[in-house]
Amino acid sequence: MGGSGSRLSKELLAEYQDLTFLTKQEILLAHRRFCELLPPEHRSVEQSLQIRVSLEQILSLPELKANPFKERIGRVFSTSPARDSLSFEDFLDLLSVFSDTATPDIKSHYAFRIFGESQEQPGGTRPVLTQSWWRCAAREPGLLWSLGAHPDHILSGFLCLSLDFDDDGTLNREDLSHLVNCLTGQGEDTRLSASEMKQLIDNVSSQAGSESGREGLGLGLKLSLPQILEESDIDRDGTINLSEFQHVISRSPDFARYDGSSPPAFWFPLGPHLLHPSLGCRDGRRQPG
Amino acid sequence: MLRQWSVQSGQALMEPEPEPGVEQLWEQEMERLWSSQALVRELPYAMVDKRFVRQLREPEGVKTSCWQRWRRRGQTARRRLADAAHRLAQGFGLWEGALYEIGGLFGTGIQSYFTFLRFLLLLNLLTLLLTASFVLLPLVWLRPPDTGPSLNLTLQCPGGLQSQTGVPRFHNQLWNVLTGRAFANTYLFYGAYRAGPESGSAYSIRLAYLLSPLACLLLCFCGILRRMVKGLPQRLFLGQDYKSPVSVKVFSSWDFCIRGQEAATIKKHEISNEFKVELEERRRFLLVQQETRTQRACHLLTYLRVNVLIGLLVVGAIGAIFWATKYSQDNKEESLFVLLQYLPPGIIALVNFLGPLLFVFLIQLENYPPNTEVNLALIWCVVLKLASLGMFSFSLGQTVLCIGQNKTSCASYGYNACDYQCWESAVGEELYKLSAFNFLLTVAFAFFVSLPRRLLVERFSGRFWAWLDREEFLVPKNVLDIVAGQTVTWMGLFYCPLLPLLHGVFIFLTFYIKKYTLMRNSKASPRRFRASSSTFFFQLVLLLGLLLAVMPLGYVVSSVHSSWDCGLFANYSAPWQVVPELVALRLPPPGQRILHYLGSHAFSFPFLMLLSLVLTVCVSQSQANARAIRGFRKQLVWQVQEKWHLVEDLSRLLPEPGSGGSVGPESPHSRASRPRSFCPGFPCPGSPGPRTPRPGACLEDPARPCGAPVPASRFRFPSSSEL
């Protein structure tokens, strides 16, 4: 793997350093790990830049294998039409967003896309935006702007549409309950019951007295249960859009830049080997729980 | 992908002419990206799009001027330098592999303990560097004359003058090392430092020795404060009591570093427990809100009851430490001298072992919410730990310096000259013993308690062994231990300048011992431990330890007479007196006057008033900001309502969907085969609409465009009753 034939050229390295948050060593390591996933006869530099690796193989990486969001991550970063394979550049994008020097903005943007990503696989190819839809948007471009959508979000909304968001570029209750289910796992004792889920997500308070408080636009309610939507949904439309998501996340110190004192959320380091030696067998440890 | 998208949309169009609106929108977005100052790598697009944008900004064919090329080179060089400095500040890459492994197997909560160890090692090394470069190196280089004791001690001691540097009872080399006797005349302790009288031009070792501990403590204080502020959780919901927001937990609680399936399962258990605890807390909070006055008073009384009980236990514990220290110092000539040497550290360790167990047991008897239980136990453990160290230093002060007593032996020289010829070295030895004992205890626990426990639990099966189980790796307990060790090191900076070196070696070895214990002999604790907020908490405890260490040091440096027989400050009434002497010797008169002014009351009072003025301004500014934010939130909600009214009006004005180009929010996914239960399509005007009122309409016929012949207004703002 160290032969001169399998190293990236200096210009390409410099370009990747410009376009991602990775350092030179990390890019070379990523290239090495990517080449390990390719079949042995296709491991030259030119082929590694063109061949796409299937999603299953990428998701078998030890860094992603145990992650409940791995399919979503794979689909968000994939640029193929069927979104089932990643090229080397997609892989670099993935590592760049999850590196420790990535800005909190880009992390929260991708976090939003990953959490809003649907679990199901589309039946066929990428859905096509119909001409009538375009005509609607084209005739009334002001409509889109008047909905307060920032151009950045509109374009990413277009992209998100083509990326098969299952809904409208916002996180609604179903997305949140999917998210919580992923986090808590499907085991009998860890799964939250339906009522607990409802309590966690909904912003319905169980106090009758708070109904009058809602007229005060939900601020300073002493009796309500501050749940997810209550805390994050600023404009009270029942969903969390990108700006609200970024607002919530930016308050958490976990998303701040890594300074060595505590690692941030949405970060993982890439290991040097495909199979880390200590993860192979656990030296006689018992299974917990 | 942008290009693919545009190409594809071009392909999808049935009509030959391009849609003007599409091009217009795309061009606007491209223009915005082209002219914006955002770095290309910060754009949330795929690599091929970023390349496209970069090409737009700097077309390849265009010859870049020398200035631009130079600027770009400077930028990349600066970025590389920043990256390198970043990596350096993280600890020279020390232990990166081990930390990576631990983080992958156990998550970042436990990894934070090991990162904390690395941080403390760096602090100790920096302290040592400072001390060595300002004190040791000049001392070795300049070799000042070795002035012997300047006066003969003439005093009446109750039991006759006992020489402290007499022959020790045990000639055992190992014992001498463990008690510090072997190093009594080396640079490890205060007593071995000597210097000639102060002169106007030579390097002043005394000043360096005096100021270097103070400078180290100040630097540590700034470093800890900086890390603490970074980890501070910010108030999310202004105007309400701060409770850690659930939404942040949901969005950022998954630990992406986890690489093993078992660790993932454990993490899911943790998160599930956390959510359930959170829900439980909310329910309790509601119940509490509904209580009457008398019930609240009853609650307060029960709260007080357990805290008073624990407070009494803590007082008893530190009383025991006080007695043990006095006994050990008073009975230095007993036959059980061996044991008595280590009695105070032993009692401290025992107290800190039994105390937390008792506290947890007592707190669990009451019916507290789970978070309160954990926090209360943690607070009392911290109080016990710091109080025991404080009491230890106080009782040392009592025996050596007769603080609060009226012993005749202290009257003449200001310290107990009968028992201690060089009291700073004696104090240094005590702190050395404490530090060494803590380390030995760690080693002993790892090899004589955890290891046999694991072996026994693995070998035997039965209810008792299953209940006993492997040891849990409790991060708070381990962090408190290491913070206590660091506090002892800071206390001893003046008496034992090379103690940071020793403690650094101990930390280095502790890392590997704890790693071994974690990997082989422990199991993961089911109790949740959030890295970020607890990092803040432990930096806070470290800060408290620092403040605890500074107080005795300040007292000793400013008001206590140093030993006549040894050390650097033999002829001064207090070590701090070196500073005025040097100021008078070296600074010109105007400089002296300025310094006098800065130290006087005439300066400090106006300065304090200025500080409080600045503080008032900051507080009122932040209150004004909070009011503004509340106003903006209200405005935002009103604006969104207004927009939805506009959309409703628009829907009435738009033509009805007919046979030809349907204009309505035809579902872009209508040709997909999966059933849709709601209207999709951001930024389709039909969204974000209410889900529940129209599941039937869309589910029956997914191919039919959603929102088509619905007689009522298609777009409705979700009313509060639906939410």
Coordinates of N, CA and C in Angstrom, one line a residue, chain B residues 233-421:
Chain B
P233 N -22.4 25.0 29.5 CA -23.6 24.8 28.8 C -24.4 26.2 28.8
Q234 N -24.9 26.5 27.6 CA -25.5 27.9 27.5 C -27.0 27.8 27.8
R235 N -27.5 28.8 28.3 CA -28.9 28.9 28.6 C -29.7 28.9 27.3
L236 N -30.5 27.9 27.2 CA -31.3 27.8 25.9 C -32.5 28.6 25.9
F237 N -33.3 28.5 27.0 CA -34.6 29.0 27.0 C -34.6 30.2 28.0
L238 N -34.4 31.4 27.4 CA -34.4 32.5 28.3 C -35.7 32.8 28.9
G239 N -35.6 33.1 30.1 CA -36.9 33.5 30.8 C -37.4 32.3 31.6
Q240 N -36.8 31.2 31.4 CA -37.3 30.0 32.2 C -36.1 29.5 33.1
D241 N -36.4 28.7 34.1 CA -35.3 28.2 34.8 C -34.5 27.3 33.9
Y242 N -33.2 27.3 34.2 CA -32.4 26.5 33.3 C -32.5 25.0 33.7
K243 N -33.0 24.3 32.7 CA -33.0 22.8 32.9 C -32.3 22.3 31.6
S244 N -31.5 21.3 31.7 CA -30.9 20.9 30.4 C -31.9 20.5 29.4
P245 N -31.9 21.1 28.3 CA -33.0 20.9 27.3 C -32.9 19.5 26.7
V246 N -34.1 18.9 26.6 CA -34.2 17.6 26.1 C -33.9 17.5 24.6
S247 N -34.2 18.6 23.9 CA -34.0 18.6 22.4 C -32.5 18.5 22.1
V248 N -31.7 19.2 23.0 CA -30.2 19.1 22.7 C -29.8 17.7 23.0
K249 N -30.3 17.1 24.0 CA -29.9 15.7 24.3 C -30.3 14.8 23.1
V250 N -31.5 15.0 22.6 CA -31.9 14.1 21.5 C -31.0 14.3 20.3
F251 N -30.6 15.5 20.0 CA -29.9 15.7 18.8 C -28.4 15.4 18.9
S252 N -27.9 15.5 20.1 CA -26.4 15.4 20.2 C -25.9 14.3 21.1
S253 N -26.8 13.4 21.5 CA -26.3 12.5 22.5 C -25.7 11.2 21.9
W254 N -25.9 11.0 20.6 CA -25.2 9.8 20.1 C -23.7 10.1 20.0
D255 N -22.9 9.1 20.4 CA -21.5 9.2 20.4 C -20.9 8.5 19.2
F256 N -20.5 9.3 18.2 CA -20.1 8.8 16.9 C -18.8 8.1 17.0
C257 N -18.1 8.2 18.1 CA -16.8 7.5 18.2 C -16.9 6.0 18.5
I258 N -18.1 5.6 18.9 CA -18.3 4.2 19.3 C -18.1 3.3 18.1
R259 N -17.3 2.2 18.3 CA -17.0 1.3 17.2 C -17.4 -0.1 17.5
G260 N -17.7 -0.5 18.7 CA -18.0 -1.9 18.9 C -19.5 -2.0 19.1
Q261 N -20.1 -3.2 18.8 CA -21.5 -3.4 18.9 C -21.9 -3.3 20.4
E262 N -21.1 -3.9 21.3 CA -21.4 -3.9 22.7 C -21.5 -2.5 23.2
A263 N -20.5 -1.7 22.8 CA -20.5 -0.3 23.3 C -21.8 0.4 22.8
A264 N -22.2 0.1 21.6 CA -23.4 0.7 21.0 C -24.6 0.3 21.9
T265 N -24.7 -1.0 22.2 CA -25.8 -1.4 23.0 C -25.8 -0.7 24.4
I266 N -24.6 -0.6 25.0 CA -24.6 0.1 26.3 C -25.0 1.5 26.1
K267 N -24.6 2.2 25.1 CA -24.9 3.5 24.9 C -26.4 3.7 24.7
K268 N -27.0 2.8 24.0 CA -28.5 2.9 23.8 C -29.2 2.7 25.1
H269 N -28.7 1.8 25.9 CA -29.3 1.6 27.3 C -29.2 3.0 28.0
E270 N -28.0 3.6 27.9 CA -27.8 4.8 28.6 C -28.7 5.9 28.2
I271 N -28.8 6.0 26.9 CA -29.7 7.1 26.3 C -31.1 6.8 26.7
S272 N -31.6 5.5 26.6 CA -32.9 5.2 27.0 C -33.2 5.6 28.4
N273 N -32.2 5.2 29.3 CA -32.4 5.5 30.7 C -32.5 7.0 30.9
E274 N -31.6 7.7 30.2 CA -31.6 9.2 30.3 C -33.0 9.8 30.0
F275 N -33.6 9.3 28.9 CA -34.9 9.9 28.5 C -35.9 9.5 29.5
K276 N -35.9 8.3 30.0 CA -36.9 7.9 31.0 C -36.7 8.7 32.3
V277 N -35.4 8.9 32.6 CA -35.2 9.8 33.8 C -35.7 11.2 33.6
E278 N -35.5 11.7 32.4 CA -35.9 13.0 32.0 C -37.4 13.1 32.2
L279 N -38.1 12.1 31.6 CA -39.6 12.2 31.7 C -40.0 12.1 33.2
E280 N -39.3 11.2 33.9 CA -39.7 11.1 35.3 C -39.5 12.5 36.1
E281 N -38.4 13.1 35.7 CA -38.1 14.4 36.3 C -39.2 15.4 36.0
R282 N -39.6 15.4 34.7 CA -40.7 16.4 34.3 C -42.0 16.1 35.1
R283 N -42.3 14.8 35.3 CA -43.5 14.5 36.0 C -43.4 15.0 37.4
R284 N -42.2 14.7 38.0 CA -42.1 15.2 39.4 C -42.2 16.7 39.5
F285 N -41.6 17.3 38.5 CA -41.6 18.8 38.5 C -43.0 19.3 38.5
L286 N -43.8 18.6 37.7 CA -45.2 19.0 37.6 C -45.9 18.8 39.0
L287 N -45.6 17.6 39.6 CA -46.2 17.4 40.8 C -45.8 18.4 41.9
V288 N -44.6 18.7 41.9 CA -44.1 19.7 42.8 C -44.8 21.0 42.7
Q289 N -45.0 21.4 41.4 CA -45.6 22.6 41.2 C -47.0 22.7 41.7
Q290 N -47.6 21.5 41.8 CA -49.0 21.5 42.3 C -49.1 21.4 43.8
E291 N -48.0 21.4 44.5 CA -48.1 21.2 45.9 C -48.6 22.4 46.6
T292 N -49.2 22.2 47.8 CA -49.6 23.3 48.6 C -48.4 23.7 49.5
R293 N -48.6 24.8 50.2 CA -47.5 25.4 51.0 C -47.0 24.4 52.0
T294 N -47.9 23.8 52.7 CA -47.5 22.9 53.8 C -46.7 21.7 53.2
Q295 N -47.2 21.2 52.1 CA -46.4 20.1 51.5 C -45.0 20.5 51.1
R296 N -44.9 21.7 50.6 CA -43.6 22.2 50.2 C -42.7 22.3 51.4
A297 N -43.3 22.8 52.6 CA -42.5 22.9 53.8 C -42.0 21.6 54.3
C298 N -42.9 20.6 54.2 CA -42.5 19.2 54.6 C -41.4 18.7 53.8
H299 N -41.5 18.9 52.5 CA -40.4 18.5 51.6 C -39.1 19.1 51.9
L300 N -39.2 20.4 52.2 CA -37.9 21.1 52.6 C -37.3 20.5 53.8
L301 N -38.2 20.2 54.8 CA -37.7 19.6 56.0 C -37.0 18.3 55.8
T302 N -37.6 17.4 55.0 CA -36.9 16.1 54.7 C -35.6 16.3 54.0
Y303 N -35.6 17.3 53.1 CA -34.4 17.6 52.4 C -33.3 18.0 53.4
L304 N -33.7 18.9 54.3 CA -32.7 19.3 55.3 C -32.2 18.2 56.2
R305 N -33.1 17.3 56.5 CA -32.8 16.2 57.4 C -31.6 15.4 56.9
V306 N -31.7 15.0 55.7 CA -30.6 14.1 55.2 C -29.3 14.9 55.1
N307 N -29.5 16.2 54.7 CA -28.2 17.0 54.5 C -27.6 17.3 55.8
V308 N -28.4 17.5 56.8 CA -27.8 17.8 58.1 C -27.0 16.6 58.6
L309 N -27.7 15.4 58.4 CA -27.0 14.2 58.9 C -25.7 14.0 58.2
I310 N -25.7 14.2 56.9 CA -24.4 14.0 56.1 C -23.4 15.0 56.6
G311 N -23.9 16.3 56.8 CA -23.0 17.3 57.3 C -22.3 16.9 58.6
L312 N -23.1 16.3 59.5 CA -22.5 15.9 60.7 C -21.5 14.8 60.5
L313 N -21.8 13.9 59.6 CA -20.8 12.8 59.3 C -19.5 13.4 58.8
V314 N -19.6 14.5 57.9 CA -18.4 15.1 57.4 C -17.6 15.8 58.5
V315 N -18.3 16.4 59.4 CA -17.6 17.1 60.5 C -16.9 16.0 61.3
G316 N -17.6 14.9 61.6 CA -16.9 13.9 62.3 C -15.7 13.4 61.6
A317 N -15.8 13.2 60.3 CA -14.6 12.7 59.5 C -13.4 13.6 59.6
I318 N -13.7 14.9 59.4 CA -12.5 15.8 59.5 C -12.0 16.0 60.9
G319 N -12.9 15.8 61.9 CA -12.4 15.7 63.3 C -11.4 14.6 63.4
A320 N -11.7 13.5 62.8 CA -10.9 12.3 62.9 C -9.5 12.6 62.3
I321 N -9.6 13.3 61.2 CA -8.3 13.6 60.5 C -7.5 14.5 61.3
F322 N -8.1 15.5 61.9 CA -7.4 16.4 62.8 C -6.7 15.7 63.9
W323 N -7.4 14.8 64.5 CA -6.8 14.1 65.7 C -5.7 13.2 65.2
A324 N -5.9 12.6 64.0 CA -4.8 11.7 63.5 C -3.6 12.4 63.2
T325 N -3.7 13.6 62.6 CA -2.5 14.4 62.3 C -1.8 14.8 63.6
K326 N -2.6 15.3 64.5 CA -1.9 15.8 65.8 C -1.2 14.6 66.5
Y327 N -1.9 13.5 66.5 CA -1.3 12.3 67.2 C 0.0 11.9 66.5
S328 N 0.0 11.9 65.2 CA 1.1 11.5 64.5 C 2.3 12.4 64.7
Q329 N 2.0 13.7 64.8 CA 3.1 14.7 65.0 C 3.6 14.7 66.4
D330 N 2.6 14.5 67.3 CA 3.1 14.5 68.7 C 3.8 13.3 69.2
N331 N 3.6 12.2 68.5 CA 4.3 11.0 69.0 C 5.3 10.5 68.1
K332 N 6.2 11.4 67.8 CA 7.2 10.9 66.8 C 8.2 10.0 67.3
E333 N 8.3 9.8 68.6 CA 9.3 9.0 69.2 C 8.8 7.6 69.6
E334 N 7.5 7.4 69.3 CA 6.9 6.1 69.8 C 7.6 4.9 69.1
S335 N 7.3 3.8 69.6 CA 7.9 2.6 69.0 C 7.1 2.2 67.7
L336 N 5.8 2.7 67.7 CA 5.0 2.5 66.5 C 5.2 3.6 65.5
F337 N 6.4 4.2 65.5 CA 6.7 5.3 64.6 C 6.4 5.0 63.1
V338 N 6.7 3.7 62.8 CA 6.5 3.3 61.4 C 5.0 3.5 61.0
L339 N 4.1 3.0 61.8 CA 2.7 3.2 61.4 C 2.3 4.6 61.5
L340 N 2.8 5.3 62.5 CA 2.3 6.6 62.7 C 2.7 7.6 61.6
Q341 N 3.8 7.3 61.0 CA 4.2 8.1 59.8 C 3.1 8.2 58.8
Y342 N 2.4 7.1 58.6 CA 1.4 7.1 57.6 C 0.0 7.1 58.1
L343 N -0.1 7.5 59.4 CA -1.5 7.5 59.9 C -2.4 8.6 59.3
P344 N -1.9 9.8 59.1 CA -2.9 10.8 58.5 C -3.3 10.4 57.1
P345 N -2.4 10.1 56.2 CA -2.8 9.7 54.9 C -3.8 8.5 54.9
G346 N -3.5 7.6 55.9 CA -4.4 6.4 56.0 C -5.8 6.8 56.4
I347 N -5.9 7.7 57.4 CA -7.2 8.1 57.8 C -7.9 8.8 56.7
I348 N -7.2 9.7 56.0 CA -7.9 10.4 54.9 C -8.4 9.5 53.9
A349 N -7.6 8.4 53.5 CA -8.0 7.5 52.5 C -9.2 6.7 53.0
L350 N -9.2 6.3 54.3 CA -10.3 5.6 54.8 C -11.6 6.4 54.8
V351 N -11.5 7.6 55.2 CA -12.6 8.5 55.3 C -13.2 8.7 53.9
N352 N -12.3 8.9 52.9 CA -12.8 9.1 51.6 C -13.3 7.9 50.9
F353 N -13.0 6.7 51.5 CA -13.5 5.5 50.9 C -14.9 5.2 51.5
L354 N -15.0 5.4 52.8 CA -16.3 5.0 53.4 C -17.4 6.1 53.2
G355 N -16.9 7.3 53.2 CA -17.8 8.4 53.1 C -18.8 8.3 51.9
P356 N -18.3 8.2 50.7 CA -19.2 8.2 49.6 C -20.2 7.0 49.7
L357 N -19.8 5.9 50.2 CA -20.7 4.7 50.3 C -21.8 5.1 51.3
L358 N -21.5 5.7 52.4 CA -22.5 6.1 53.4 C -23.4 7.1 52.8
F359 N -22.9 8.1 52.1 CA -23.7 9.2 51.5 C -24.7 8.6 50.6
V360 N -24.2 7.8 49.7 CA -25.1 7.2 48.7 C -26.2 6.4 49.3
F361 N -25.9 5.7 50.4 CA -26.9 4.9 51.1 C -27.9 5.8 51.7
L362 N -27.5 6.8 52.4 CA -28.4 7.7 53.1 C -29.3 8.5 52.1
I363 N -28.7 8.9 51.0 CA -29.5 9.7 50.1 C -30.5 8.8 49.4
Q364 N -30.2 7.6 49.2 CA -31.2 6.7 48.5 C -32.3 6.4 49.4
L365 N -32.2 6.6 50.7 CA -33.3 6.3 51.6 C -34.4 7.3 51.4
E366 N -34.0 8.5 51.0 CA -35.1 9.5 50.7 C -35.5 9.3 49.3
N367 N -36.6 9.9 49.0 CA -37.2 9.7 47.6 C -36.9 10.9 46.7
Y368 N -35.7 10.9 46.3 CA -35.3 12.1 45.5 C -35.4 11.7 44.0
P369 N -35.6 12.7 43.2 CA -35.5 12.5 41.7 C -34.1 12.0 41.4
P370 N -33.9 11.2 40.4 CA -32.6 10.5 40.2 C -31.4 11.5 39.9
N371 N -31.7 12.5 39.2 CA -30.6 13.5 38.9 C -30.1 14.1 40.2
T372 N -31.1 14.5 41.1 CA -30.8 15.1 42.3 C -29.9 14.2 43.2
E373 N -30.3 12.9 43.2 CA -29.5 11.9 44.0 C -28.0 12.0 43.6
V374 N -27.8 11.9 42.2 CA -26.4 11.8 41.8 C -25.7 13.1 42.1
N375 N -26.4 14.2 41.9 CA -25.7 15.5 42.1 C -25.4 15.7 43.5
L376 N -26.3 15.3 44.4 CA -26.1 15.5 45.8 C -25.0 14.7 46.3
A377 N -24.9 13.4 45.9 CA -23.9 12.5 46.4 C -22.5 13.1 45.9
L378 N -22.5 13.6 44.7 CA -21.3 14.1 44.1 C -20.8 15.3 44.9
I379 N -21.7 16.2 45.2 CA -21.3 17.4 45.9 C -20.8 17.1 47.3
W380 N -21.4 16.2 48.0 CA -20.9 15.9 49.3 C -19.6 15.2 49.2
C381 N -19.3 14.4 48.2 CA -18.0 13.7 48.0 C -17.0 14.8 47.8
V382 N -17.3 15.8 47.0 CA -16.3 16.8 46.8 C -16.0 17.6 48.0
V383 N -17.1 17.9 48.8 CA -16.9 18.6 50.0 C -16.0 17.8 51.0
L384 N -16.3 16.5 51.1 CA -15.5 15.7 52.0 C -14.0 15.7 51.6
K385 N -13.8 15.5 50.3 CA -12.4 15.4 49.9 C -11.7 16.7 50.2
L386 N -12.2 17.8 49.8 CA -11.5 19.1 49.9 C -11.4 19.4 51.4
A387 N -12.5 19.1 52.2 CA -12.4 19.4 53.6 C -11.4 18.6 54.3
S388 N -11.2 17.4 53.9 CA -10.2 16.5 54.6 C -8.8 17.1 54.3
L389 N -8.6 17.5 53.0 CA -7.3 18.1 52.7 C -7.0 19.4 53.5
G390 N -8.1 20.2 53.6 CA -8.0 21.5 54.3 C -7.7 21.2 55.7
M391 N -8.4 20.3 56.3 CA -8.1 20.0 57.7 C -6.7 19.5 58.0
F392 N -6.3 18.7 57.0 CA -4.9 18.1 57.1 C -3.9 19.3 57.2
S393 N -4.0 20.2 56.3 CA -3.1 21.3 56.2 C -3.2 22.2 57.5
F394 N -4.5 22.4 57.9 CA -4.7 23.2 59.1 C -4.0 22.6 60.4
S395 N -4.2 21.3 60.5 CA -3.6 20.6 61.7 C -2.1 20.6 61.6
L396 N -1.6 20.5 60.4 CA -0.1 20.6 60.2 C 0.3 22.0 60.7
G397 N -0.4 23.0 60.3 CA -0.1 24.3 60.7 C -0.2 24.5 62.2
Q398 N -1.1 23.8 62.8 CA -1.2 23.9 64.2 C 0.0 23.4 64.9
T399 N 0.5 22.2 64.5 CA 1.6 21.6 65.2 C 2.9 22.3 64.9
V400 N 3.0 22.8 63.6 CA 4.3 23.4 63.3 C 4.4 24.9 63.6
L401 N 3.3 25.5 63.3 CA 3.3 27.0 63.5 C 2.5 27.5 64.7
C402 N 1.9 26.6 65.4 CA 1.1 27.0 66.6 C 0.0 27.9 66.3
I403 N -0.7 27.7 65.2 CA -1.8 28.6 64.8 C -2.9 28.4 65.8
G404 N -3.4 29.4 66.4 CA -4.5 29.3 67.3 C -4.1 28.8 68.6
Q405 N -2.9 28.6 68.9 CA -2.5 28.1 70.2 C -1.5 29.1 70.8
N406 N -1.2 28.9 72.0 CA -0.3 29.8 72.7 C 0.9 29.0 73.3
K407 N 1.4 28.2 72.5 CA 2.6 27.4 73.0 C 3.8 28.3 73.2
T408 N 4.5 28.1 74.2 CA 5.7 28.9 74.4 C 6.8 28.6 73.4
S409 N 6.8 27.4 72.8 CA 7.9 27.1 71.9 C 7.8 27.9 70.6
C410 N 6.5 28.4 70.4 CA 6.4 29.2 69.2 C 6.6 30.7 69.4
A411 N 6.7 31.1 70.7 CA 6.6 32.5 71.0 C 7.9 33.2 70.5
S412 N 9.0 32.5 70.6 CA 10.3 33.3 70.3 C 10.5 33.4 68.8
Y413 N 10.3 32.3 68.1 CA 10.7 32.4 66.7 C 9.5 32.4 65.7
G414 N 8.3 32.3 66.2 CA 7.2 32.3 65.3 C 6.8 30.9 64.7
Y415 N 7.6 29.9 65.0 CA 7.3 28.6 64.7 C 7.8 27.7 65.7
N416 N 7.4 26.4 65.6 CA 7.8 25.5 66.7 C 9.2 25.0 66.5
A417 N 10.2 25.9 67.0 CA 11.6 25.6 66.7 C 12.1 24.4 67.5
C418 N 11.4 24.0 68.6 CA 11.8 22.9 69.4 C 11.7 21.6 68.6
D419 N 10.6 21.4 67.9 CA 10.5 20.2 67.3 C 11.0 20.2 65.9
Y420 N 11.0 21.3 65.3 CA 11.4 21.4 63.9 C 12.5 22.4 63.6
Q421 N 13.6 21.9 63.2 CA 14.6 22.8 62.9 C 14.4 23.5 61.5

